[in-house]
């Protein structure tokens, strides 16, 4: 316990903790809408699609600057969302296939660019691909400031546009009928996801980012039928995962923070799956059991009455 | 000779993935391959820890086992009410994280280069040969992917009708007395084995790309499943061949070029397909509009 306390005196740990919690919070909130819109794997596609953007940013400028990389990644991410939207709107290809096409083709093209850079520029390109795999433990104050700004942006937009996003998640056709600017809202939601994914992959890596957008939202869905509650719960689950991940990684042998946060989120998901009221597995088993008992009792009752009637 | 071997491997991967991809796309499970290629990491690490060797057969076994587990878990969560895309995401991120934690727990001192072990490079195919009874019988990749392709052709060929009905109308399949769950798991096992067998020799990105992109291209060009499978394989093989020469000309990653070419072919189909293409559809729409306007003008 004391070791735990001491670990938190370390300013670096505090930054990592704060950064991971903010990231978990805002991606949990955003994840709710993507889950309901059946776009959970959008984060996965965007995270992979960022690679060519990073490569092109490097090829154009020749400098390794995080800021330029982020711009390149965001531009590629936006292009990817446009591509996915274009394919699903203009052909009979379904969304998951469109996601997969964009994911693999962008990433494949990114690898082509990466090998081009390696073959032409010599030694100074190293670390370009590592950009995508992030290191939560190396988070510094600047990263946390960026993360705070993004969190405020994400949560502010979700709070202001809650009603619009709600309608967008459940019935976009109705939203269009009501005269809401649906394409604009959809693209805004995508922009927020691009921003959070790009900020997240640099800090914690692709896979953590994907998990943070999906797992807390799925867990939250088990506990409630109301969107507002679900958004808050999902954010809390996300932040809690970041907290647990950092805690475990500082106390236990310096394990990587990102994967531990994912596993914390998964643990929360399994708990929700089991014990959530009404939708959880145990609740379902209990309902089945009590219905069975009731049916048995009723049939015994009718048998008894029939026999009494006969006699 | 090595040119030929690399192209042959690419074509074999493209054929195996092209056939399976058609069914995955129709069943809206396009991203299962991507999920498997991430999720098998703990299987590889555990196989390595137990056997202590980097013998790729044992790793292949571990990876395939976890690949099947992945598929099973995805299905289990889906059955308990989680949306299918979210179910895929939850499972593969969790398993991948377990893998990363295991790697940093146990293999810090041991030389387990993940880039090397997990993600193959199609360039090295001609040099990674197997010997049987002292005789060099050719590249390992060709054998493993070839066997996977053989299994796919065998099973899909035997149960084509069943797979077809299950893909388009699972409810009707169940009503006909086809064991839908069995065929689902059979298909998923084939996907799992193929994914693992191929990415170990040619890299994950080529497998994921070949599972999805050529099948999607074929889906835009035809309305018949048998034709779709044929076109998908054709597009995949064409991408492999053109991609190899593009990579040769550009001096770039072969797998990346093959996937990029597949992407270009997809774009061509998206725009130019005779029935489902964007260009012709827009032209048709303009013509109808013009005719309607003209008819209106006459009426007035």
Coordinates of C-alpha atoms in Angstrom, one line a residue:
Chain A
X1 CA 0.0 0.0 0.0
X2 CA 2.8 2.3 0.9
X3 CA 4.6 1.5 -2.3
X4 CA 1.4 2.4 -4.1
X5 CA 1.3 5.7 -2.3
X6 CA 4.9 6.5 -3.0
X7 CA 4.4 5.6 -6.7
X8 CA 1.8 8.4 -6.9
X9 CA 4.2 11.0 -5.5
X10 CA 6.2 10.6 -8.7
X11 CA 5.0 13.4 -11.0
X12 CA 5.5 11.2 -14.1
X13 CA 3.0 8.7 -12.7
X14 CA 0.6 11.4 -12.0
X15 CA 0.7 12.6 -15.6
X16 CA 0.3 9.1 -16.9
X17 CA -2.6 8.5 -14.5
X18 CA -4.4 11.7 -15.5
X19 CA -3.7 11.2 -19.2
X20 CA -5.1 7.7 -19.2
X21 CA -8.2 8.6 -17.2
X22 CA -9.0 11.6 -19.4
X23 CA -8.5 9.4 -22.5
X24 CA -10.7 6.7 -21.0
X25 CA -13.4 9.2 -20.0
X26 CA -13.7 10.9 -23.3
X27 CA -13.4 7.8 -25.5
X28 CA -16.0 6.1 -23.2
X29 CA -18.4 9.0 -23.8
X30 CA -17.8 8.9 -27.6
X31 CA -17.8 5.2 -27.7
X32 CA -21.5 5.1 -26.6
X33 CA -22.6 6.8 -29.7
X34 CA -20.4 4.7 -32.0
X35 CA -21.6 1.5 -30.3
X36 CA -25.3 2.5 -30.8
X37 CA -24.6 3.5 -34.4
X38 CA -23.0 0.1 -34.9
X39 CA -19.7 1.8 -35.8
X40 CA -17.6 0.3 -33.0
X41 CA -14.8 -0.7 -35.3
X42 CA -14.4 2.8 -36.8
X43 CA -11.6 3.5 -34.3
X44 CA -9.8 0.4 -35.6
X45 CA -10.1 1.5 -39.2
X46 CA -9.1 5.1 -38.4
X47 CA -6.1 4.0 -36.3
X48 CA -4.8 1.9 -39.2
X49 CA -5.6 4.5 -41.8
X50 CA -3.4 7.1 -40.0
X51 CA -0.2 5.4 -41.2
X52 CA -0.1 6.8 -44.8
X53 CA -1.0 10.2 -43.3
X54 CA 2.0 10.1 -41.0
X55 CA 4.3 8.9 -43.9
X56 CA 3.1 11.6 -46.3
X57 CA 3.6 14.2 -43.6
X58 CA 7.2 13.0 -43.2
X59 CA 7.8 12.8 -47.0
X60 CA 6.6 16.3 -47.6
X61 CA 8.4 18.0 -44.8
X62 CA 11.3 15.7 -44.1
X63 CA 11.1 16.4 -40.4
X64 CA 10.0 14.1 -37.6
X65 CA 7.6 16.3 -35.7
X66 CA 4.8 14.9 -33.6
X67 CA 2.7 17.9 -34.5
X68 CA 3.0 17.4 -38.2
X69 CA 2.4 13.6 -37.8
X70 CA -0.8 14.4 -35.9
X71 CA -2.0 16.6 -38.7
X72 CA -1.1 14.0 -41.3
X73 CA -2.8 11.3 -39.3
X74 CA -5.9 13.4 -38.8
X75 CA -6.1 14.3 -42.5
X76 CA -5.8 10.6 -43.5
X77 CA -8.4 9.7 -40.8
X78 CA -10.8 12.2 -42.2
X79 CA -10.2 11.0 -45.7
X80 CA -10.9 7.4 -44.4
X81 CA -14.2 8.4 -42.9
X82 CA -15.2 10.1 -46.2
X83 CA -14.2 6.9 -48.0
X84 CA -16.2 4.6 -45.8
X85 CA -19.2 6.9 -46.1
X86 CA -18.9 7.1 -49.9
X87 CA -18.6 3.4 -50.3
X88 CA -21.6 2.6 -48.0
X89 CA -23.8 5.3 -49.6
X90 CA -23.0 4.6 -53.2
X91 CA -22.9 0.8 -53.4
X92 CA -24.5 -2.2 -51.8
X93 CA -21.4 -2.8 -49.8
X94 CA -22.1 -2.9 -46.1
X95 CA -20.4 -0.8 -43.5
X96 CA -18.2 -3.5 -41.9
X97 CA -16.9 -4.5 -45.4
X98 CA -16.3 -0.8 -46.2
X99 CA -14.4 -0.4 -42.9
X100 CA -12.3 -3.4 -43.7
X101 CA -11.5 -2.2 -47.2
X102 CA -10.4 1.2 -46.0
X103 CA -8.5 -0.3 -43.1
X104 CA -6.4 -2.7 -45.2
X105 CA -5.9 -0.6 -48.3
X106 CA -4.8 2.5 -46.4
X107 CA -2.6 0.4 -44.1
X108 CA -1.1 -1.4 -47.1
X109 CA -0.5 1.8 -48.9
X110 CA 1.1 3.2 -45.7
X111 CA 3.5 0.3 -45.7
X112 CA 4.4 0.9 -49.3
X113 CA 5.2 4.5 -48.4
X114 CA 7.1 3.4 -45.3
X115 CA 9.3 1.1 -47.4
X116 CA 9.8 3.9 -49.9
X117 CA 11.0 6.2 -47.1
X118 CA 13.3 3.5 -45.7
X119 CA 14.8 2.9 -49.1
X120 CA 15.3 6.6 -49.9
X121 CA 16.0 8.6 -46.8
X122 CA 18.5 6.4 -45.1
X123 CA 18.7 6.1 -41.3
X124 CA 16.7 9.0 -40.0
X125 CA 13.3 7.5 -40.6
X126 CA 13.5 5.1 -37.7
X127 CA 10.7 5.3 -35.2
X128 CA 8.1 6.3 -37.8
X129 CA 6.1 3.1 -37.5
X130 CA 6.6 3.1 -33.7
X131 CA 4.5 6.2 -33.7
X132 CA 1.5 4.0 -34.1
X133 CA 2.3 1.8 -31.2
X134 CA 2.5 4.5 -28.5
X135 CA 3.9 4.3 -25.0
X136 CA 1.6 5.4 -22.2
X137 CA 4.4 5.3 -19.7
X138 CA 6.3 8.1 -21.6
X139 CA 3.4 10.5 -21.3
X140 CA 4.5 14.0 -20.2
X141 CA 2.8 17.2 -19.1
X142 CA 2.3 18.5 -22.7
X143 CA 0.5 15.3 -23.7
X144 CA -1.8 15.6 -20.7
X145 CA -2.6 19.2 -21.6
X146 CA -3.4 18.2 -25.2
X147 CA -5.6 15.4 -23.8
X148 CA -7.4 17.8 -21.4
X149 CA -8.2 20.2 -24.3
X150 CA -9.5 17.2 -26.4
X151 CA -11.5 15.9 -23.5
X152 CA -13.2 19.3 -23.0
X153 CA -13.9 19.5 -26.7
X154 CA -15.3 16.0 -26.9
X155 CA -17.4 16.2 -23.8
X156 CA -18.5 19.7 -24.5
X157 CA -19.8 18.8 -27.9
X158 CA -21.5 15.7 -26.6
X159 CA -23.2 17.8 -23.9
X160 CA -24.3 20.6 -26.2
X161 CA -25.4 18.2 -29.0
X162 CA -26.8 15.5 -26.8
X163 CA -30.3 15.6 -28.2
X164 CA -28.9 15.6 -31.8
X165 CA -26.5 12.7 -31.2
X166 CA -29.2 10.8 -29.5
X167 CA -31.5 11.0 -32.4
X168 CA -28.6 10.2 -34.7
X169 CA -27.8 7.1 -32.8
X170 CA -31.4 5.7 -32.7
X171 CA -33.1 6.9 -35.8
X172 CA -31.2 8.9 -38.3
X173 CA -34.0 8.7 -40.8
X174 CA -36.4 10.4 -38.3
X175 CA -33.7 13.0 -37.6
X176 CA -33.5 13.8 -41.3
X177 CA -37.3 14.1 -41.4
X178 CA -37.2 16.5 -38.5
X179 CA -34.9 18.8 -40.5
X180 CA -31.7 18.1 -38.5
X181 CA -28.5 18.5 -40.6
X182 CA -27.8 14.8 -40.4
X183 CA -24.8 14.6 -42.8
X184 CA -23.1 17.5 -40.9
X185 CA -23.8 15.9 -37.5
X186 CA -22.5 12.5 -38.7
X187 CA -19.3 14.1 -40.0
X188 CA -18.9 16.0 -36.8
X189 CA -19.2 12.8 -34.8
X190 CA -16.6 11.3 -37.1
X191 CA -14.3 14.3 -36.6
X192 CA -14.5 13.9 -32.9
X193 CA -13.6 10.2 -33.2
X194 CA -10.7 11.0 -35.5
X195 CA -9.4 13.6 -33.0
X196 CA -9.5 11.2 -30.1
X197 CA -8.1 8.3 -32.0
X198 CA -5.2 10.4 -33.3
X199 CA -4.5 11.8 -29.9
X200 CA -4.8 8.3 -28.3
X201 CA -2.6 6.3 -30.7
X202 CA 0.3 8.6 -30.2
X203 CA 0.0 8.2 -26.4
X204 CA -1.2 4.7 -25.9
X205 CA -1.2 2.8 -29.2
X206 CA -3.8 1.4 -31.6
X207 CA -5.2 -1.5 -29.8
X208 CA -5.8 0.4 -26.5
X209 CA -7.6 3.1 -28.5
X210 CA -9.9 0.6 -30.1
X211 CA -10.7 -1.1 -26.8
X212 CA -11.4 2.2 -25.1
X213 CA -13.9 3.2 -27.7
X214 CA -15.7 -0.1 -27.5
X215 CA -15.5 -2.0 -24.2
X216 CA -16.7 0.6 -21.7
X217 CA -19.7 1.4 -23.9
X218 CA -20.6 -2.3 -24.2
X219 CA -20.3 -2.7 -20.4
X220 CA -22.4 0.4 -19.8
X221 CA -25.2 -0.9 -22.1
X222 CA -25.7 -3.8 -19.7
X223 CA -26.7 -1.5 -16.8
X224 CA -29.2 0.8 -18.3
X225 CA -31.8 1.5 -20.9
X226 CA -31.3 5.3 -20.8
X227 CA -28.8 7.0 -23.1
X228 CA -27.9 9.7 -20.7
X229 CA -27.0 7.2 -18.0
X230 CA -25.2 5.0 -20.5
X231 CA -23.0 7.9 -21.6
X232 CA -22.0 8.8 -18.1
X233 CA -21.5 5.2 -17.0
X234 CA -19.4 4.5 -20.1
X235 CA -17.2 7.5 -19.4
X236 CA -16.8 6.4 -15.7
X237 CA -15.9 2.8 -16.9
X238 CA -13.4 4.3 -19.3
X239 CA -11.8 6.5 -16.6
X240 CA -11.8 3.6 -14.1
X241 CA -10.0 1.4 -16.7
X242 CA -7.3 4.0 -17.1
X243 CA -7.0 4.3 -13.4
X244 CA -6.8 0.6 -12.7
X245 CA -4.4 0.1 -15.6
X246 CA -2.0 2.7 -14.3
X247 CA -2.3 1.5 -10.7
X248 CA -1.4 -2.1 -11.7
X249 CA 1.4 -1.1 -14.0
X250 CA 3.1 1.1 -11.4
X251 CA 2.9 -1.5 -8.6
X252 CA 3.6 -4.7 -10.6
X253 CA 6.9 -5.0 -12.3
X254 CA 6.4 -2.1 -14.7
X255 CA 4.1 -3.9 -17.0
X256 CA 2.8 -1.8 -19.9
X257 CA 0.0 0.6 -19.0
X258 CA -2.0 0.4 -22.2
X259 CA -2.7 -3.4 -22.3
X260 CA -3.4 -3.4 -18.6
X261 CA -6.0 -0.6 -19.1
X262 CA -7.6 -2.7 -21.8
X263 CA -7.7 -5.8 -19.5
X264 CA -9.2 -3.6 -16.7
X265 CA -11.9 -2.5 -19.2
X266 CA -12.4 -6.2 -20.1
X267 CA -12.7 -7.2 -16.5
X268 CA -15.4 -4.5 -16.0
X269 CA -17.1 -5.8 -19.1
X270 CA -17.2 -9.4 -17.7
X271 CA -18.5 -8.2 -14.4
X272 CA -21.2 -6.3 -16.2
X273 CA -22.0 -9.3 -18.4
X274 CA -22.5 -11.5 -15.3
X275 CA -24.2 -9.4 -12.7
X276 CA -25.9 -6.5 -14.4
X277 CA -29.6 -6.3 -13.3
X278 CA -32.1 -7.4 -15.9
X279 CA -29.7 -7.8 -18.9
X280 CA -26.9 -9.7 -17.1
X281 CA -26.4 -13.5 -17.4
X282 CA -27.2 -14.2 -13.7
X283 CA -30.4 -12.1 -13.9
X284 CA -31.4 -14.0 -17.0
X285 CA -30.8 -17.3 -15.4
X286 CA -32.8 -16.2 -12.3
X287 CA -35.7 -15.0 -14.5
X288 CA -35.7 -18.3 -16.4
X289 CA -35.6 -20.3 -13.1
X290 CA -38.5 -18.3 -11.5
X291 CA -40.7 -18.5 -14.6
X292 CA -40.1 -22.3 -14.7
X293 CA -41.1 -22.5 -11.1
X294 CA -44.2 -20.5 -11.6
X295 CA -45.2 -22.5 -14.6
X296 CA -44.7 -25.7 -12.6
X297 CA -46.8 -24.4 -9.8
X298 CA -49.5 -23.2 -12.1
X299 CA -49.7 -26.5 -13.9
X300 CA -49.8 -28.4 -10.6
X301 CA -52.6 -26.1 -9.6
X302 CA -54.7 -26.8 -12.7
X303 CA -54.1 -30.5 -12.4
X304 CA -55.3 -30.4 -8.8
X305 CA -58.4 -28.4 -9.8
X306 CA -59.2 -30.7 -12.7
X307 CA -59.0 -33.7 -10.4
X308 CA -61.2 -32.0 -7.8
X309 CA -63.6 -31.2 -10.6
X310 CA -63.7 -34.8 -11.8
X311 CA -64.3 -36.2 -8.3
Chain B
X1 CA 12.7 -18.6 -59.8
X2 CA 12.2 -16.7 -56.6
X3 CA 10.0 -14.2 -58.4
X4 CA 7.8 -17.1 -59.4
X5 CA 7.7 -18.5 -55.9
X6 CA 6.7 -15.2 -54.4
X7 CA 4.0 -14.6 -56.9
X8 CA 2.8 -18.2 -56.5
X9 CA 2.5 -17.7 -52.7
X10 CA 0.7 -14.4 -53.2
X11 CA -1.7 -16.1 -55.6
X12 CA -2.3 -19.0 -53.2
X13 CA -3.1 -16.6 -50.4
X14 CA -5.3 -14.6 -52.7
X15 CA -7.2 -17.7 -53.8
X16 CA -7.7 -19.0 -50.3
X17 CA -8.7 -15.7 -48.9
X18 CA -10.8 -14.8 -51.9
X19 CA -13.1 -17.8 -51.5
X20 CA -13.5 -17.3 -47.8
X21 CA -13.9 -13.6 -48.1
X22 CA -17.1 -13.9 -50.2
X23 CA -18.8 -15.8 -47.4
X24 CA -17.5 -13.4 -44.7
X25 CA -18.7 -10.3 -46.6
X26 CA -22.2 -11.9 -47.2
X27 CA -22.4 -12.7 -43.5
X28 CA -21.3 -9.3 -42.5
X29 CA -18.2 -10.6 -40.7
X30 CA -15.6 -8.9 -42.8
X31 CA -13.4 -7.9 -39.9
X32 CA -13.1 -11.3 -38.3
X33 CA -9.8 -11.9 -40.2
X34 CA -8.4 -8.7 -38.8
X35 CA -9.5 -9.6 -35.3
X36 CA -7.9 -13.1 -35.6
X37 CA -4.6 -11.7 -36.8
X38 CA -4.4 -9.6 -33.6
X39 CA -5.9 -12.0 -31.2
X40 CA -3.6 -15.0 -31.8
X41 CA -0.7 -13.2 -30.1
X42 CA -1.2 -14.9 -26.7
X43 CA -1.4 -18.3 -28.4
X44 CA 1.9 -17.8 -30.0
X45 CA 3.6 -16.6 -26.8
X46 CA 2.1 -19.4 -24.8
X47 CA 3.2 -22.0 -27.4
X48 CA 6.6 -20.5 -27.2
X49 CA 6.8 -20.5 -23.4
X50 CA 5.6 -24.1 -23.2
X51 CA 7.7 -25.6 -26.0
X52 CA 10.7 -23.2 -25.5
X53 CA 11.4 -23.4 -29.2
X54 CA 10.7 -21.1 -32.1
X55 CA 9.6 -24.1 -34.2
X56 CA 6.9 -22.5 -36.3
X57 CA 4.7 -25.6 -36.3
X58 CA 4.1 -25.4 -32.6
X59 CA 3.5 -21.7 -32.8
X60 CA 1.1 -22.3 -35.7
X61 CA -0.8 -24.8 -33.4
X62 CA -1.0 -22.3 -30.6
X63 CA -2.1 -19.5 -32.9
X64 CA -4.8 -21.7 -34.5
X65 CA -6.1 -22.8 -31.1
X66 CA -6.5 -19.2 -30.0
X67 CA -7.9 -18.2 -33.4
X68 CA -10.7 -20.7 -32.8
X69 CA -11.1 -19.5 -29.2
X70 CA -11.5 -15.9 -30.6
X71 CA -14.2 -17.0 -33.0
X72 CA -16.0 -18.9 -30.3
X73 CA -15.8 -16.0 -27.8
X74 CA -17.1 -13.5 -30.5
X75 CA -20.0 -15.8 -31.1
X76 CA -20.7 -16.3 -27.4
X77 CA -20.9 -12.6 -26.7
X78 CA -23.0 -12.0 -29.7
X79 CA -25.4 -14.6 -28.5
X80 CA -25.7 -12.9 -25.2
X81 CA -26.8 -9.7 -26.8
X82 CA -23.7 -7.7 -27.7
X83 CA -23.7 -6.2 -31.3
X84 CA -21.4 -8.2 -33.6
X85 CA -19.0 -5.4 -34.4
X86 CA -18.5 -4.5 -30.7
X87 CA -18.2 -8.2 -29.8
X88 CA -15.3 -8.5 -32.3
X89 CA -13.7 -5.4 -30.9
X90 CA -13.9 -6.5 -27.2
X91 CA -12.5 -9.9 -27.9
X92 CA -9.5 -9.1 -30.1
X93 CA -8.3 -6.1 -28.0
X94 CA -8.5 -8.2 -24.8
X95 CA -6.7 -11.2 -26.2
X96 CA -4.0 -9.0 -27.8
X97 CA -3.5 -7.2 -24.5
X98 CA -3.1 -10.6 -22.8
X99 CA -0.4 -11.3 -25.4
X100 CA 1.4 -8.1 -24.9
X101 CA 1.4 -8.5 -21.1
X102 CA 2.7 -12.1 -21.4
X103 CA 5.4 -10.9 -23.7
X104 CA 6.6 -8.2 -21.3
X105 CA 6.3 -10.6 -18.3
X106 CA 8.2 -13.6 -19.6
X107 CA 10.0 -12.8 -22.7
X108 CA 12.0 -9.7 -21.9
X109 CA 15.2 -11.7 -21.7
X110 CA 14.4 -14.2 -24.4
X111 CA 14.8 -13.3 -28.0
X112 CA 11.2 -13.4 -29.4
X113 CA 11.2 -10.8 -32.1
X114 CA 7.5 -10.3 -32.7
X115 CA 8.0 -8.6 -36.0
X116 CA 9.8 -11.7 -37.1
X117 CA 7.7 -14.4 -35.6
X118 CA 4.2 -13.0 -35.8
X119 CA 4.3 -11.0 -39.0
X120 CA 6.0 -12.7 -41.8
X121 CA 7.4 -11.1 -44.9
X122 CA 6.6 -12.4 -48.3
X123 CA 10.1 -11.6 -49.5
X124 CA 11.6 -14.4 -47.5
X125 CA 9.3 -17.1 -48.8
X126 CA 11.8 -18.6 -51.3
X127 CA 14.4 -19.0 -48.6
X128 CA 12.3 -20.5 -45.8
X129 CA 12.1 -24.0 -47.1
X130 CA 11.2 -27.3 -45.4
X131 CA 13.1 -30.5 -45.8
X132 CA 11.3 -33.9 -45.6
X133 CA 13.5 -37.0 -45.2
X134 CA 16.6 -35.0 -46.1
X135 CA 15.1 -33.7 -49.3
X136 CA 14.3 -30.0 -49.8
X137 CA 10.7 -29.9 -50.9
X138 CA 10.2 -26.2 -51.4
X139 CA 9.1 -23.1 -49.5
X140 CA 7.2 -23.7 -46.3
X141 CA 4.7 -21.0 -47.1
X142 CA 3.6 -22.7 -50.3
X143 CA 3.0 -25.9 -48.4
X144 CA 1.0 -24.3 -45.5
X145 CA -1.1 -22.0 -47.6
X146 CA -1.5 -24.7 -50.2
X147 CA -2.9 -27.1 -47.6
X148 CA -5.2 -24.4 -46.3
X149 CA -6.4 -23.8 -49.8
X150 CA -6.9 -27.5 -50.4
X151 CA -9.0 -27.7 -47.2
X152 CA -11.1 -24.7 -48.2
X153 CA -11.8 -26.1 -51.7
X154 CA -12.6 -29.5 -50.2
X155 CA -15.1 -28.3 -47.6
X156 CA -16.7 -25.5 -49.6
X157 CA -16.9 -27.9 -52.6
X158 CA -18.6 -30.6 -50.5
X159 CA -21.0 -28.4 -48.7
X160 CA -21.5 -25.5 -51.2
X161 CA -25.2 -25.6 -51.1
X162 CA -25.3 -25.6 -47.3
X163 CA -22.8 -22.7 -47.0
X164 CA -24.8 -20.8 -49.6
X165 CA -28.1 -21.0 -47.8
X166 CA -26.5 -20.3 -44.4
X167 CA -25.0 -17.1 -45.8
X168 CA -28.1 -15.7 -47.4
X169 CA -30.8 -16.9 -45.1
X170 CA -29.8 -18.6 -41.9
X171 CA -33.4 -18.9 -40.7
X172 CA -34.4 -20.8 -43.8
X173 CA -31.3 -23.0 -43.5
X174 CA -32.3 -23.9 -40.0
X175 CA -35.9 -24.6 -41.2
X176 CA -34.4 -26.9 -43.9
X177 CA -32.7 -28.9 -41.1
X178 CA -29.2 -27.7 -41.9
X179 CA -27.0 -27.5 -38.7
X180 CA -26.4 -23.7 -39.1
X181 CA -24.1 -23.5 -36.0
X182 CA -21.9 -26.4 -37.3
X183 CA -21.4 -24.7 -40.7
X184 CA -20.7 -21.4 -39.0
X185 CA -18.0 -22.9 -36.9
X186 CA -16.6 -24.9 -39.9
X187 CA -16.4 -21.7 -41.9
X188 CA -14.8 -19.8 -39.0
X189 CA -12.3 -22.6 -38.4
X190 CA -11.3 -22.4 -42.1
X191 CA -10.9 -18.6 -41.7
X192 CA -8.9 -19.0 -38.5
X193 CA -6.6 -21.7 -40.0
X194 CA -6.1 -19.8 -43.2
X195 CA -5.4 -16.5 -41.5
X196 CA -2.8 -18.0 -39.2
X197 CA -1.2 -20.2 -41.9
X198 CA -0.9 -17.2 -44.3
X199 CA 0.1 -14.3 -42.1
X200 CA 2.9 -16.3 -40.5
X201 CA 4.5 -16.4 -43.9
X202 CA 3.3 -13.4 -45.7
X203 CA 2.3 -10.8 -43.1
X204 CA -1.1 -9.9 -41.5
X205 CA -1.9 -7.0 -43.8
X206 CA -1.8 -9.1 -46.9
X207 CA -4.2 -11.6 -45.4
X208 CA -6.7 -9.1 -44.0
X209 CA -6.6 -7.2 -47.3
X210 CA -7.1 -10.3 -49.5
X211 CA -9.9 -11.5 -47.3
X212 CA -12.0 -8.4 -47.8
X213 CA -11.0 -6.3 -50.9
X214 CA -11.2 -8.8 -53.8
X215 CA -14.4 -10.3 -52.4
X216 CA -15.9 -6.8 -52.2
X217 CA -14.8 -6.1 -55.7
X218 CA -16.5 -9.2 -56.9
X219 CA -19.6 -8.4 -55.0
X220 CA -20.0 -5.2 -57.1
X221 CA -19.6 -7.1 -60.4
X222 CA -22.0 -10.0 -60.1
X223 CA -25.2 -11.2 -58.4
X224 CA -24.4 -14.9 -58.4
X225 CA -22.4 -16.5 -55.6
X226 CA -20.5 -18.9 -57.8
X227 CA -19.5 -16.1 -60.1
X228 CA -18.6 -13.9 -57.1
X229 CA -16.2 -16.6 -55.8
X230 CA -14.6 -16.9 -59.2
X231 CA -14.2 -13.2 -59.7
X232 CA -12.9 -12.8 -56.2
X233 CA -10.2 -15.3 -56.8
X234 CA -9.4 -13.8 -60.2
X235 CA -9.1 -10.3 -58.8
X236 CA -7.0 -11.5 -55.9
X237 CA -4.5 -13.4 -58.2
X238 CA -4.4 -10.4 -60.5
X239 CA -3.6 -8.1 -57.5
X240 CA -0.8 -10.5 -56.4
X241 CA 0.8 -10.5 -59.9
X242 CA 0.4 -6.8 -60.6
X243 CA 1.4 -6.0 -57.0
X244 CA 4.6 -7.9 -57.3
X245 CA 5.7 -6.1 -60.4
X246 CA 4.6 -2.7 -58.9
X247 CA 6.7 -3.5 -55.9
X248 CA 9.6 -4.5 -58.1
X249 CA 9.3 -1.2 -60.1
X250 CA 8.9 1.0 -57.0
X251 CA 11.3 -0.9 -54.8
X252 CA 8.7 -1.1 -52.1
X253 CA 6.9 -3.6 -49.8
X254 CA 5.5 -6.5 -51.9
X255 CA 2.6 -7.2 -49.5
X256 CA 1.7 -3.5 -49.3
X257 CA 1.8 -3.2 -53.1
X258 CA -0.4 -6.3 -53.6
X259 CA -3.0 -4.8 -51.2
X260 CA -2.8 -1.4 -52.8
X261 CA -3.4 -2.9 -56.3
X262 CA -6.4 -4.7 -54.9
X263 CA -7.6 -1.3 -53.6
X264 CA -7.2 0.2 -57.0
X265 CA -9.1 -2.6 -58.6
X266 CA -11.8 -2.2 -56.0
X267 CA -12.1 1.5 -56.8
X268 CA -12.3 0.7 -60.5
X269 CA -15.2 -1.7 -59.8
X270 CA -16.9 0.8 -57.5
X271 CA -16.9 3.5 -60.2
X272 CA -17.2 1.4 -63.3
X273 CA -19.2 -1.7 -62.6
X274 CA -21.9 -2.1 -65.2
X275 CA -24.7 -2.8 -62.8
X276 CA -23.6 -1.4 -59.4
X277 CA -21.0 1.2 -60.5
X278 CA -21.3 4.8 -59.5
X279 CA -20.6 6.3 -62.9
X280 CA -23.1 4.3 -64.9
X281 CA -25.7 4.7 -62.2
X282 CA -25.3 8.4 -62.2
X283 CA -25.6 8.5 -66.0
X284 CA -28.7 6.4 -65.9
X285 CA -30.2 8.8 -63.3
X286 CA -29.4 11.8 -65.4
X287 CA -31.0 10.1 -68.4
X288 CA -34.2 9.3 -66.5
X289 CA -34.3 12.9 -65.3
X290 CA -33.9 14.3 -68.8
X291 CA -36.6 12.0 -70.1
X292 CA -38.9 12.9 -67.3
X293 CA -38.3 16.5 -67.9
X294 CA -38.9 16.1 -71.6
X295 CA -42.2 14.2 -70.9
X296 CA -43.2 17.0 -68.6
X297 CA -42.4 19.6 -71.2
X298 CA -44.6 17.8 -73.8
X299 CA -47.4 17.5 -71.3
X300 CA -47.3 21.2 -70.6

